[in-house]
XYZ file of C-alpha atoms in Angstrom:
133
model
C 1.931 11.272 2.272
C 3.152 8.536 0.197
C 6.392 6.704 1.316
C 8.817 5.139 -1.872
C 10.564 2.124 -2.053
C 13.001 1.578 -4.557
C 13.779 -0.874 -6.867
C 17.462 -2.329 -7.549
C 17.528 -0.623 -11.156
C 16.440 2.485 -9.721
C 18.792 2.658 -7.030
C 21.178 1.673 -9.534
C 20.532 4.893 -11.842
C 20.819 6.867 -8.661
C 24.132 5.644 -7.947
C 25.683 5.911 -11.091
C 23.889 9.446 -11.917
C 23.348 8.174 -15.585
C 19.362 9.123 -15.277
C 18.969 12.603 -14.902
C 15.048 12.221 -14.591
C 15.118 9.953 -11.460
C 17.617 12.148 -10.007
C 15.179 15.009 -10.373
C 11.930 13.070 -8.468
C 14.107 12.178 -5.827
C 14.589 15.766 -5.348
C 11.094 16.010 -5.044
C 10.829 13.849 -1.940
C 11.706 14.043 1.428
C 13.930 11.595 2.258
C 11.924 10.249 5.320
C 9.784 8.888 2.625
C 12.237 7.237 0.222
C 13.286 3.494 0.907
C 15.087 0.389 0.096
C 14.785 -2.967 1.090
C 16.969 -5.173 2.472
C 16.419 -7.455 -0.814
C 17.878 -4.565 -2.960
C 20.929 -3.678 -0.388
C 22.112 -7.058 -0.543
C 21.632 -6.614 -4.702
C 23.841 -3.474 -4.402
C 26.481 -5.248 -2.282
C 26.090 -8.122 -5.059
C 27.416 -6.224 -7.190
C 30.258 -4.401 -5.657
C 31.200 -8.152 -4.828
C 31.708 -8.553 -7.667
C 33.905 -5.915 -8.857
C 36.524 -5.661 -5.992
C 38.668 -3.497 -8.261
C 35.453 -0.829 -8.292
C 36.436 1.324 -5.517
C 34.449 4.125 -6.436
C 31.670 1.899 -6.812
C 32.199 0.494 -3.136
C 32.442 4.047 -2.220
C 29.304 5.962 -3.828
C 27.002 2.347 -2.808
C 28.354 2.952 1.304
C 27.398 6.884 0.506
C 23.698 6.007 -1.164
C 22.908 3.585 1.722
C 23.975 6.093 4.756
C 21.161 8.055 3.146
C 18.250 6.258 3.190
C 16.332 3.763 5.379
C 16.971 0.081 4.379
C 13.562 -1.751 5.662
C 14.584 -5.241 7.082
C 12.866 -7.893 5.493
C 10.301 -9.068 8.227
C 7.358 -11.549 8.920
C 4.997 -9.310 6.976
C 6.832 -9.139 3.713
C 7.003 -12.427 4.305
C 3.238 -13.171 4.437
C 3.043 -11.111 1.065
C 5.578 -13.122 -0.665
C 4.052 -16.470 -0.104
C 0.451 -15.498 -1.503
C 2.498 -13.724 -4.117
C 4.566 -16.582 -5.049
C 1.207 -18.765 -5.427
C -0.870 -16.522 -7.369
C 1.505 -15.916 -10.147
C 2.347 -19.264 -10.005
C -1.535 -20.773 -10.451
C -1.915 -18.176 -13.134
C 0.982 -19.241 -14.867
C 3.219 -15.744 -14.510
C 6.360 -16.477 -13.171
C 8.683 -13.407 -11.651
C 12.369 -13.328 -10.615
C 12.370 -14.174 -6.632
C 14.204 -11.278 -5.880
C 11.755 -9.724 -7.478
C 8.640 -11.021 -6.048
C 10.514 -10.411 -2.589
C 10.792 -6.586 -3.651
C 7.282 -6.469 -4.631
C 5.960 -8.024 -1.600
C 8.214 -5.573 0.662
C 6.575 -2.870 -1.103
C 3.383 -4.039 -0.621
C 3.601 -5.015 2.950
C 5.303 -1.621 3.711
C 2.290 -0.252 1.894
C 5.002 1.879 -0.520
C 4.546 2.512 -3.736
C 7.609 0.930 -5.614
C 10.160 3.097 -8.111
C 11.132 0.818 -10.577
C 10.895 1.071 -14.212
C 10.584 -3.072 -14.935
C 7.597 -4.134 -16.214
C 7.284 -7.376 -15.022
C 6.139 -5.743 -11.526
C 3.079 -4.739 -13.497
C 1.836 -8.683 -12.700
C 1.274 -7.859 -9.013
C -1.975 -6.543 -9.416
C -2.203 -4.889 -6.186
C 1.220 -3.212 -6.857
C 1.485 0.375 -6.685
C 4.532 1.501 -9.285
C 5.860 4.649 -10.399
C 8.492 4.816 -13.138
C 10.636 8.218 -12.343
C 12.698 7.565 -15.749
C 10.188 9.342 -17.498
C-alpha cells in the first residue's frame, strides 16, 4: 500500500479544480494514504498571504488542509535533506530549497511524491508520479 505525498503544484491543481486528471487519481486513493508536508502547507498559506482580498482562496486552502494529513517536518527529513543538499551540490545540480525539503520529506516518509516538476527527477532515489497525465 503506497502512501502519496504531494507536491505544492499538485495541491495547487487540486485546489483550484483546473486539472481534471489529478482530481480523478485522487479519487483513486484512500485518503489515509494521501499527504502533504509541512513545507507545502506553509507554500499554500504563502500564497493566500499574499492575496488577502482572495477569500475564496483562504476558504477552499482551510477546506483542502482539514482533509488531509500535513506530516511535520522532523529530524528524519532532516537527515535526508542534508545528504540531499550535498549530492546535488558536488554533482553540480542545484534544486529550489523548498524543493529539496519536499523531496527529502518524501523520501524520509518513504512516499512516493505527486508532482509533475521535473527537476525532482535529480533525486535519484525519488519515487514520482505525475497524476496530470
Amino acid at each position: 500500500m503506497a502512501n502519496y505525498l504531494l507536491d505544492t503544484n499538485t495541491a495547487s491543481y487540486i485546489i483550484k479544480g483546473n486539472i481534471p486528471a489529478v482530481h480523478r487519481r485522487l479519487l483513486r486513493v484512500p485518503m489515509n494514504q494521501v499527504f502533504i508536508s509541512s513545507i507545502t502547507e506553509g507554500e499554500l498559506r504563502y500564497g493566500v498571504a499574499k492575496r488577502p482580498a482572495a477569500v475564496k482562496l483562504q476558504h477552499l486552502v482551510e477546506e483542502f488542509l482539514l482533509r488531509l494529513t500535513v506530516l511535520p517536518w522532523d529530524s528524519d527529513a532532516a537527515k535526508e535533506y542534508g545528504h540531499l543538499r550535498a549530492d546535488l551540490e558536488r554533482l553540480g545540480q542545484p534544486m529550489g530549497n523548498l524543493d529539496m525539503m519536499i523531496g527529502s520529506h518524501a523520501l524520509a516518509a518513504g512516499a512516493i511524491l505527486v508532482t509533475n516538476d521535473r527537476v525532482f527527477g535529480r533525486i535519484k532515489k525519488l519515487k514520482v508520479e505525475d497524476w496530470t497525465v
